[in-house]
Short mmCIF file of C-alpha atoms in Angstrom, two decimals:
data_model
loop_
_atom_site.label_atom_id
_atom_site.label_comp_id
_atom_site.label_asym_id
_atom_site.label_seq_id
_atom_site.Cartn_x
_atom_site.Cartn_y
_atom_site.Cartn_z
CA MET S 1110 174.37 130.12 203.33
CA GLU S 1111 177.04 132.53 204.48
CA PRO S 1112 180.15 132.66 202.26
CA MET S 1113 183.41 131.72 203.91
CA LEU S 1114 185.08 134.88 202.61
CA ALA S 1115 183.71 137.71 200.54
CA ALA S 1116 186.90 139.55 199.62
CA ALA S 1117 189.73 138.33 197.42
CA ASP S 1118 192.56 136.55 199.21
CA ASN S 1119 196.02 137.08 197.76
CA ASP S 1120 197.76 134.44 199.88
CA PRO S 1121 199.19 131.89 197.37
CA GLY S 1122 198.51 129.14 199.87
CA SER S 1123 194.94 130.14 200.58
CA LEU S 1124 193.50 127.44 198.35
CA ALA S 1125 195.41 124.82 200.31
CA ALA S 1126 193.75 126.20 203.45
CA ALA S 1127 190.41 125.20 201.91
CA ALA S 1128 191.51 121.60 201.23
CA ALA S 1129 188.80 120.26 203.52
CA SER S 1130 186.20 121.89 201.27
CA PHE S 1131 187.19 119.96 198.14
CA PRO S 1132 185.73 119.21 195.64
CA LEU S 1133 185.42 122.81 194.49
CA LEU S 1134 183.56 124.13 191.48
CA VAL S 1135 185.69 127.03 190.26
CA TYR S 1136 184.34 130.01 188.33
CA ASP S 1137 187.28 131.74 186.63
CA HIS S 1138 186.71 135.42 185.88
CA GLY S 1139 189.96 135.86 183.97
CA GLU S 1140 192.03 139.04 183.89
CA GLN S 1141 189.12 141.45 184.33
CA PRO S 1142 188.49 143.13 186.67
CA ASN S 1143 191.04 141.66 189.11
CA ASN S 1144 192.04 138.24 187.80
CA SER S 1145 189.96 136.48 190.42
CA GLN S 1146 188.21 133.15 190.84
CA THR S 1147 185.14 132.19 192.82
CA ALA S 1148 185.29 128.70 194.33
CA LEU S 1149 182.10 126.97 195.42
CA SER S 1150 182.21 124.10 197.89
CA VAL S 1151 179.38 121.81 196.80
CA ALA S 1152 179.43 120.16 200.22
CA ASP S 1153 177.96 123.16 202.05
CA GLY S 1154 177.27 125.75 199.36
CA SER S 1155 179.85 128.20 200.71
CA THR S 1156 181.89 130.36 198.34
CA ARG S 1157 185.27 132.04 198.53
CA THR S 1158 186.98 134.46 196.20
CA TYR S 1159 190.66 134.07 195.32
CA GLN S 1160 193.36 135.66 193.22
CA LEU S 1161 195.36 132.55 192.44
CA PRO S 1162 198.91 133.09 191.13
CA GLU S 1163 198.71 129.63 189.56
CA LEU S 1164 195.97 130.85 187.21
CA GLN S 1165 197.81 134.01 186.18
CA ASN S 1166 200.00 133.66 183.09
CA PHE S 1167 199.55 129.90 183.14
CA ARG S 1168 197.44 127.49 181.13
CA CYS S 1169 196.03 125.13 183.74
CA LEU S 1170 194.59 121.70 182.92
CA GLU S 1171 192.76 120.03 185.79
CA THR S 1172 192.87 116.24 186.07
CA PRO S 1173 190.54 113.63 187.64
CA GLN S 1174 193.43 112.69 189.92
CA GLY S 1175 193.27 116.12 191.61
CA LEU S 1176 196.59 117.42 190.29
CA VAL S 1177 196.66 120.35 187.86
CA LEU S 1178 199.08 120.61 184.94
CA MET S 1179 200.46 124.17 184.81
CA VAL S 1180 202.03 125.45 181.58
CA ASP S 1181 203.70 128.88 181.59
CA THR S 1182 202.20 130.72 178.61
CA ALA S 1183 205.51 132.50 177.88
CA SER S 1184 208.23 129.93 178.55
CA LEU S 1185 206.09 126.75 178.24
CA HIS S 1186 207.75 125.43 181.41
CA CYS S 1187 205.50 122.86 183.09
CA SER S 1188 204.74 121.55 186.54
CA LEU S 1189 202.16 119.45 188.32
CA TRP S 1190 200.41 121.51 191.01
CA ASN S 1191 198.71 120.05 194.06
CA PRO S 1192 196.05 122.67 194.91
CA GLN S 1193 195.51 121.14 198.36
CA THR S 1194 199.12 121.55 199.50
CA GLY S 1195 200.57 124.11 197.08
CA GLU S 1196 203.33 121.66 196.14
CA LYS S 1197 204.60 121.77 192.55
CA THR S 1198 206.51 119.01 190.74
CA PRO S 1199 208.65 120.28 187.82
CA LEU S 1200 208.15 118.67 184.41
CA PRO S 1201 209.96 119.18 181.10
CA ALA S 1202 209.00 122.26 179.08
CA MET S 1203 206.76 121.79 176.06
CA ASP S 1204 207.86 122.68 172.54
CA GLU S 1205 204.54 124.38 171.83
CA ALA S 1206 201.44 125.42 173.75
CA PRO S 1207 199.01 122.65 174.74
CA PRO S 1208 195.99 122.20 172.45
CA ALA S 1209 193.19 124.71 172.82
CA SER S 1210 190.69 121.90 173.36
CA CYS S 1211 192.04 118.90 175.23
CA ARG S 1212 191.83 116.60 178.23
CA CYS S 1213 194.61 115.88 180.74
CA LEU S 1214 195.05 112.81 182.98
CA VAL S 1215 197.70 111.45 185.31
CA SER S 1216 197.97 107.68 185.49
CA ASP S 1217 198.05 105.98 188.85
CA THR S 1218 200.45 103.13 189.60
CA ILE S 1219 199.45 99.65 188.58
CA SER S 1220 198.68 97.02 191.24
CA SER S 1221 197.49 93.96 189.32
CA PRO S 1222 198.23 93.89 185.57
CA PRO S 1223 195.45 92.44 183.36
CA ASP S 1224 196.10 89.03 181.85
CA TRP S 1225 196.71 90.56 178.43
CA ILE S 1226 199.87 92.36 179.63
CA PRO S 1227 202.91 90.15 178.86
CA ALA S 1228 204.44 88.45 181.90
CA GLY S 1229 207.22 90.46 183.52
CA GLU S 1230 206.13 93.75 181.95
CA ALA S 1231 204.30 96.58 183.69
CA PRO S 1232 203.50 100.22 183.00
CA PRO S 1233 205.84 102.90 184.37
CA ASP S 1234 205.19 104.54 187.71
CA SER S 1235 203.14 107.40 186.31
CA LEU S 1236 202.42 109.28 183.10
CA VAL S 1237 200.83 112.59 182.22
CA VAL S 1238 198.70 112.23 179.08
CA ILE S 1239 197.07 115.05 177.12
CA CYS S 1240 194.41 114.14 174.55
CA ASP S 1241 194.01 116.66 171.75
CA PHE S 1242 190.31 116.89 170.84
CA ALA S 1243 191.04 118.59 167.49
CA ARG S 1244 193.55 116.14 166.00
CA PRO S 1245 194.49 112.49 166.61
CA GLU S 1246 197.51 113.07 168.77
CA LEU S 1247 198.58 112.39 172.36
CA LEU S 1248 201.17 114.23 174.43
CA LEU S 1249 203.01 112.02 176.94
CA CYS S 1250 205.39 112.71 179.80
CA ARG S 1251 206.79 110.24 182.33
CA VAL S 1252 206.72 111.99 185.70
CA ARG S 1253 208.56 109.72 188.12
CA GLY S 1254 210.51 106.49 188.38
CA SER S 1255 214.03 105.60 187.33
CA GLY S 1256 213.18 106.25 183.67
CA ALA S 1257 211.84 109.76 184.10
CA ALA S 1258 211.29 111.41 180.72
CA ALA S 1259 213.44 114.39 179.77
CA LYS S 1260 210.86 115.70 177.33
CA TRP S 1261 207.26 115.54 176.20
CA VAL S 1262 206.63 112.95 173.50
CA ARG S 1263 204.03 113.32 170.73
CA GLN S 1264 202.22 110.20 169.60
CA PRO S 1265 199.90 110.44 166.59
CA TYR S 1266 197.33 107.68 166.15
CA ASP S 1267 194.98 106.53 163.40
CA TYR S 1268 192.76 103.93 165.07
CA MET S 1269 189.64 106.09 165.54
CA GLY S 1270 188.66 106.33 161.85
CA LEU S 1271 186.96 109.25 160.14
CA CYS S 1272 183.96 111.35 161.08
CA GLU S 1273 181.84 111.83 157.97
CA ILE S 1274 179.16 114.54 157.84
CA PRO S 1275 177.17 114.99 154.60
CA GLY S 1276 178.36 118.05 152.72
CA LYS S 1277 181.64 118.33 154.61
CA ALA S 1278 185.10 116.86 154.15
CA PRO S 1279 185.78 113.86 156.40
CA THR S 1280 187.77 114.64 159.55
CA ALA S 1281 189.78 112.36 161.80
CA ARG S 1282 187.95 111.19 164.92
CA THR S 1283 189.79 111.70 168.19
CA ILE S 1284 189.78 110.20 171.66
CA VAL S 1285 187.38 112.12 173.92
CA GLU S 1286 186.12 109.81 176.66
CA ILE S 1287 189.16 108.47 178.51
CA ALA S 1288 190.05 107.31 182.04
CA ALA S 1289 193.22 106.12 183.78
CA VAL S 1290 192.75 102.91 185.77
CA GLN S 1291 195.71 101.12 187.39
CA GLY S 1292 198.24 102.52 184.96
CA ILE S 1293 196.14 101.85 181.83
CA PHE S 1294 194.23 104.43 179.77
CA TYR S 1295 190.80 103.20 178.66
CA PHE S 1296 188.75 105.02 176.04
CA LEU S 1297 185.64 104.51 173.92
CA LYS S 1298 186.80 103.63 170.41
CA SER S 1299 183.28 103.23 169.05
CA ARG S 1300 179.79 102.42 170.31
CA GLY S 1301 180.73 98.79 170.78
CA VAL S 1302 184.51 98.80 171.27
CA VAL S 1303 186.65 99.80 174.24
CA GLY S 1304 190.30 100.65 173.70
CA ALA S 1305 193.12 100.29 176.25
CA LEU S 1306 196.44 102.12 175.95
CA VAL S 1307 199.39 100.62 177.82
CA CYS S 1308 202.90 102.04 178.24
CA PHE S 1309 205.58 99.53 179.21
CA ALA S 1310 208.30 100.55 181.66
CA ASP S 1311 211.25 99.38 179.55
CA ASP S 1312 210.40 101.52 176.51
CA PRO S 1313 213.17 104.03 175.69
CA GLU S 1314 210.50 106.75 175.90
CA PRO S 1315 206.77 106.75 176.65
CA HIS S 1316 204.79 105.09 173.89
CA LEU S 1317 201.27 103.76 174.28
CA GLU S 1318 200.32 100.42 172.74
CA LEU S 1319 196.68 99.72 171.81
CA VAL S 1320 194.53 96.76 172.84
CA THR S 1321 190.78 96.64 172.09
CA PHE S 1322 187.82 94.51 173.09
CA GLU S 1323 184.13 94.53 172.27
CA ALA S 1324 181.69 95.88 174.86
CA PRO S 1325 178.38 97.30 173.55
CA LYS S 1326 177.63 100.79 174.80
CA PRO S 1327 174.49 101.02 176.99
CA MET S 1328 171.24 102.39 175.60
CA ILE S 1329 167.83 103.18 177.09
CA ALA S 1330 164.41 101.93 176.07
CA THR S 1331 162.34 104.83 174.78
CA ASP S 1332 159.85 105.68 172.05
CA ALA S 1333 161.53 109.03 171.44
CA PRO S 1334 162.58 109.49 167.81
CA GLN S 1335 166.05 110.70 168.83
CA VAL S 1336 168.23 110.15 171.89
CA VAL S 1337 171.62 111.81 172.36
CA THR S 1338 174.02 110.20 174.83
CA LEU S 1339 176.83 112.01 176.60
CA SER S 1340 179.36 109.51 177.93
CA TYR S 1341 181.92 109.92 180.70
CA LEU S 1342 184.60 107.38 181.62
CA LEU S 1343 186.12 107.46 185.08
CA GLU S 1344 188.11 105.47 187.59
CA SER S 1345 186.70 104.70 191.03
CA SER S 1346 188.33 102.43 193.63
CA GLY S 1347 190.38 100.72 190.91
CA GLU S 1348 187.36 100.02 188.68
CA LEU S 1349 186.38 101.45 185.31
CA PHE S 1350 182.99 103.18 185.23
CA LEU S 1351 180.89 104.68 182.45
CA VAL S 1352 178.29 107.34 183.23
CA CYS S 1353 175.75 108.07 180.51
CA LEU S 1354 173.46 111.09 180.33
CA PHE S 1355 170.60 110.36 177.95
CA PHE S 1356 168.99 113.41 176.33
CA LEU S 1357 165.75 113.39 174.35
CA GLY S 1358 166.24 115.22 171.07
CA CYS S 1359 169.39 116.98 169.89
CA GLY S 1360 168.97 120.18 171.90
CA LEU S 1361 170.67 118.77 175.02
CA GLU S 1362 168.06 120.49 177.16
CA GLN S 1363 166.09 117.60 178.67
CA ILE S 1364 167.97 114.83 180.48
CA GLU S 1365 165.73 111.78 180.30
CA GLU S 1366 167.87 109.40 182.32
CA VAL S 1367 171.27 109.05 184.01
CA GLY S 1368 172.92 105.64 184.18
CA ALA S 1369 176.14 104.38 185.78
CA TYR S 1370 177.85 101.20 184.56
CA VAL S 1371 180.89 99.29 185.78
CA MET S 1372 183.09 97.30 183.41
CA ASP S 1373 183.06 93.57 184.06
CA PHE S 1374 186.41 92.65 182.51
CA GLY S 1375 185.68 88.93 182.86
CA GLN S 1376 182.51 89.17 180.76
CA ARG S 1377 183.76 92.27 178.92
CA GLN S 1378 180.48 94.11 179.30
CA TRP S 1379 179.06 97.20 180.97
CA CYS S 1380 176.91 96.29 183.99
CA ARG S 1381 174.44 98.86 185.28
CA VAL S 1382 174.77 99.83 188.94
CA THR S 1383 172.43 101.91 191.06
CA ASP S 1384 174.37 101.63 194.30
CA ILE S 1385 177.96 102.92 194.13
CA GLY S 1386 178.34 102.99 197.91
CA ASP S 1387 180.12 105.83 199.65
CA ARG S 1388 181.21 107.48 196.44
CA ALA S 1389 180.25 110.50 194.38
CA PHE S 1390 180.97 110.96 190.68
CA ILE S 1391 181.98 114.45 189.50
CA LEU S 1392 181.32 115.43 185.86
CA GLY S 1393 182.18 118.63 184.02
CA PRO S 1394 183.11 120.22 180.68
CA GLY S 1395 185.54 118.54 178.29
CA GLN S 1396 184.36 115.06 179.39
CA PHE S 1397 185.93 115.66 182.80
CA ALA S 1398 184.96 112.81 185.12
CA ALA S 1399 186.27 111.93 188.58
CA SER S 1400 185.30 110.02 191.70
CA CYS S 1401 185.80 110.81 195.37
CA PRO S 1402 184.63 109.44 198.72
CA ALA S 1403 181.30 111.03 199.61
CA MET S 1404 181.08 111.13 203.41
CA ASP S 1405 184.68 112.29 203.88
CA HIS S 1406 183.96 115.32 201.70
CA GLY S 1407 180.43 116.18 202.78
CA LEU S 1408 178.79 114.92 199.57
CA LYS S 1409 175.69 112.82 199.11
CA GLU S 1410 176.74 109.23 198.64
CA GLY S 1411 175.73 107.44 195.47
CA CYS S 1412 175.21 110.66 193.53
CA VAL S 1413 176.44 112.14 190.26
CA TYR S 1414 177.39 115.83 190.43
CA TYR S 1415 177.12 117.32 186.96
CA ALA S 1416 178.24 120.85 186.04
CA TYR S 1417 178.06 121.74 182.37
CA ASP S 1418 176.08 124.67 181.02
CA PHE S 1419 175.65 124.20 177.28
CA LEU S 1420 174.09 127.64 176.77
CA ARG S 1421 176.60 129.45 179.04
CA ASN S 1422 173.77 131.31 180.79
CA SER S 1423 173.67 129.55 184.14
CA ASN S 1424 176.03 128.66 187.00
CA GLU S 1425 173.90 125.76 188.18
CA PHE S 1426 174.99 122.19 188.76
CA HIS S 1427 172.86 119.05 188.94
CA ILE S 1428 172.82 116.27 191.52
CA PHE S 1429 171.49 112.88 190.39
CA ASP S 1430 170.85 110.22 193.03
CA LEU S 1431 171.47 106.92 191.25
CA LYS S 1432 169.79 104.78 193.91
CA GLU S 1433 166.70 106.89 194.57
CA GLY S 1434 166.35 108.17 191.01
CA THR S 1435 165.91 111.75 192.23
CA ARG S 1436 167.37 114.95 190.84
CA GLU S 1437 168.02 118.42 192.15
CA VAL S 1438 169.54 121.61 190.85
CA ALA S 1439 171.86 123.78 192.94
CA ALA S 1440 173.67 127.05 192.33
CA PRO S 1441 175.86 129.60 194.13
CA THR S 1442 173.94 131.81 196.54
CA GLN S 1443 175.91 134.89 195.46
CA ASP S 1444 176.09 136.60 192.10
CA ILE S 1445 178.90 135.28 189.90
CA PRO S 1446 180.73 137.83 187.70
CA SER S 1447 181.24 137.03 184.02
CA LEU S 1448 183.45 134.05 183.28
CA SER S 1449 186.48 133.61 181.03
CA ARG S 1450 185.69 129.92 180.54
CA ARG S 1451 183.20 127.30 181.70
CA PRO S 1452 183.32 126.38 185.41
CA PHE S 1453 185.78 123.57 186.20
CA TRP S 1454 186.30 121.13 189.06
CA LEU S 1455 189.16 120.81 191.53
CA VAL S 1456 188.76 117.42 193.17
CA PRO S 1457 190.51 115.71 196.12
CA ILE S 1458 193.91 114.22 195.34
CA HIS S 1459 193.71 110.63 194.13
CA PRO S 1460 195.49 108.36 196.63
CA GLY S 1461 197.37 106.50 193.87
CA VAL S 1462 199.25 109.47 192.36
#
């Protein structure tokens, strides 16, 4: 396929001009040779090269809601960037740089509180939450509403337990798989327990309260001596989904099966689904997981788009059709210069944020 543009485009708003091509798989080449990025539209395979000011001198954390948290590496001033419009919403500055390994989410607004939320209480309009993968700590910032936060708030936690590896000192387990659904942050606490973090609007500052319930994690029937499961939590149309990639052996080279499951909150169990309708699930590094309408964005409905190269030697991405059970591998049609980090997704803006 012919690329949309071969040369770098220095127009700060040029990415917004490509809004119709979202979701984009972005290959960041860093400062050398010209601080450029190659963006691939998975809808039609076209590519475009940018020099994005937003990725120069900023730490950028993409979110499943489509917004990107920008942190100035010098001043630590923050903003939420909408790549489709170029709009930026100022946030309080951080007191130190965001964690080297982390996940960022923006909560949507709540529409129907679960029955375990006390009557008359509801989460605030919206929160930015950063999960530190290295230590049990969350960074929180209220981003709109009458009680807008004046600062980032750190919240340590101790409900994940310890990770014990023979011959090594125990380390604290951290939240990795997490999704924001109707103002609540759900995460996998253990193989059989789901956690829910709720922030009430009348708190003096953002503070997440924990609720848990049992829900056994899905498994597959196989005679293989070892199966490794990569799990991704995501929100789609107000529902909580779990996508599992089942690998045979510990080398993470052969994907045996891909399964999608929706949470039945009445039965408190994961129910397997093969037909997700006109939706596509987008998975990437750092447990990134998002959902977007398929037909509106030129994607194959009912598919999982998976981009994560464990060996860092390929720019491919995988497409799994949940209904048909088929798989295909796709890649950019042009050569991709060396990367400063793994490819990441920019997805359409979530309607609830």
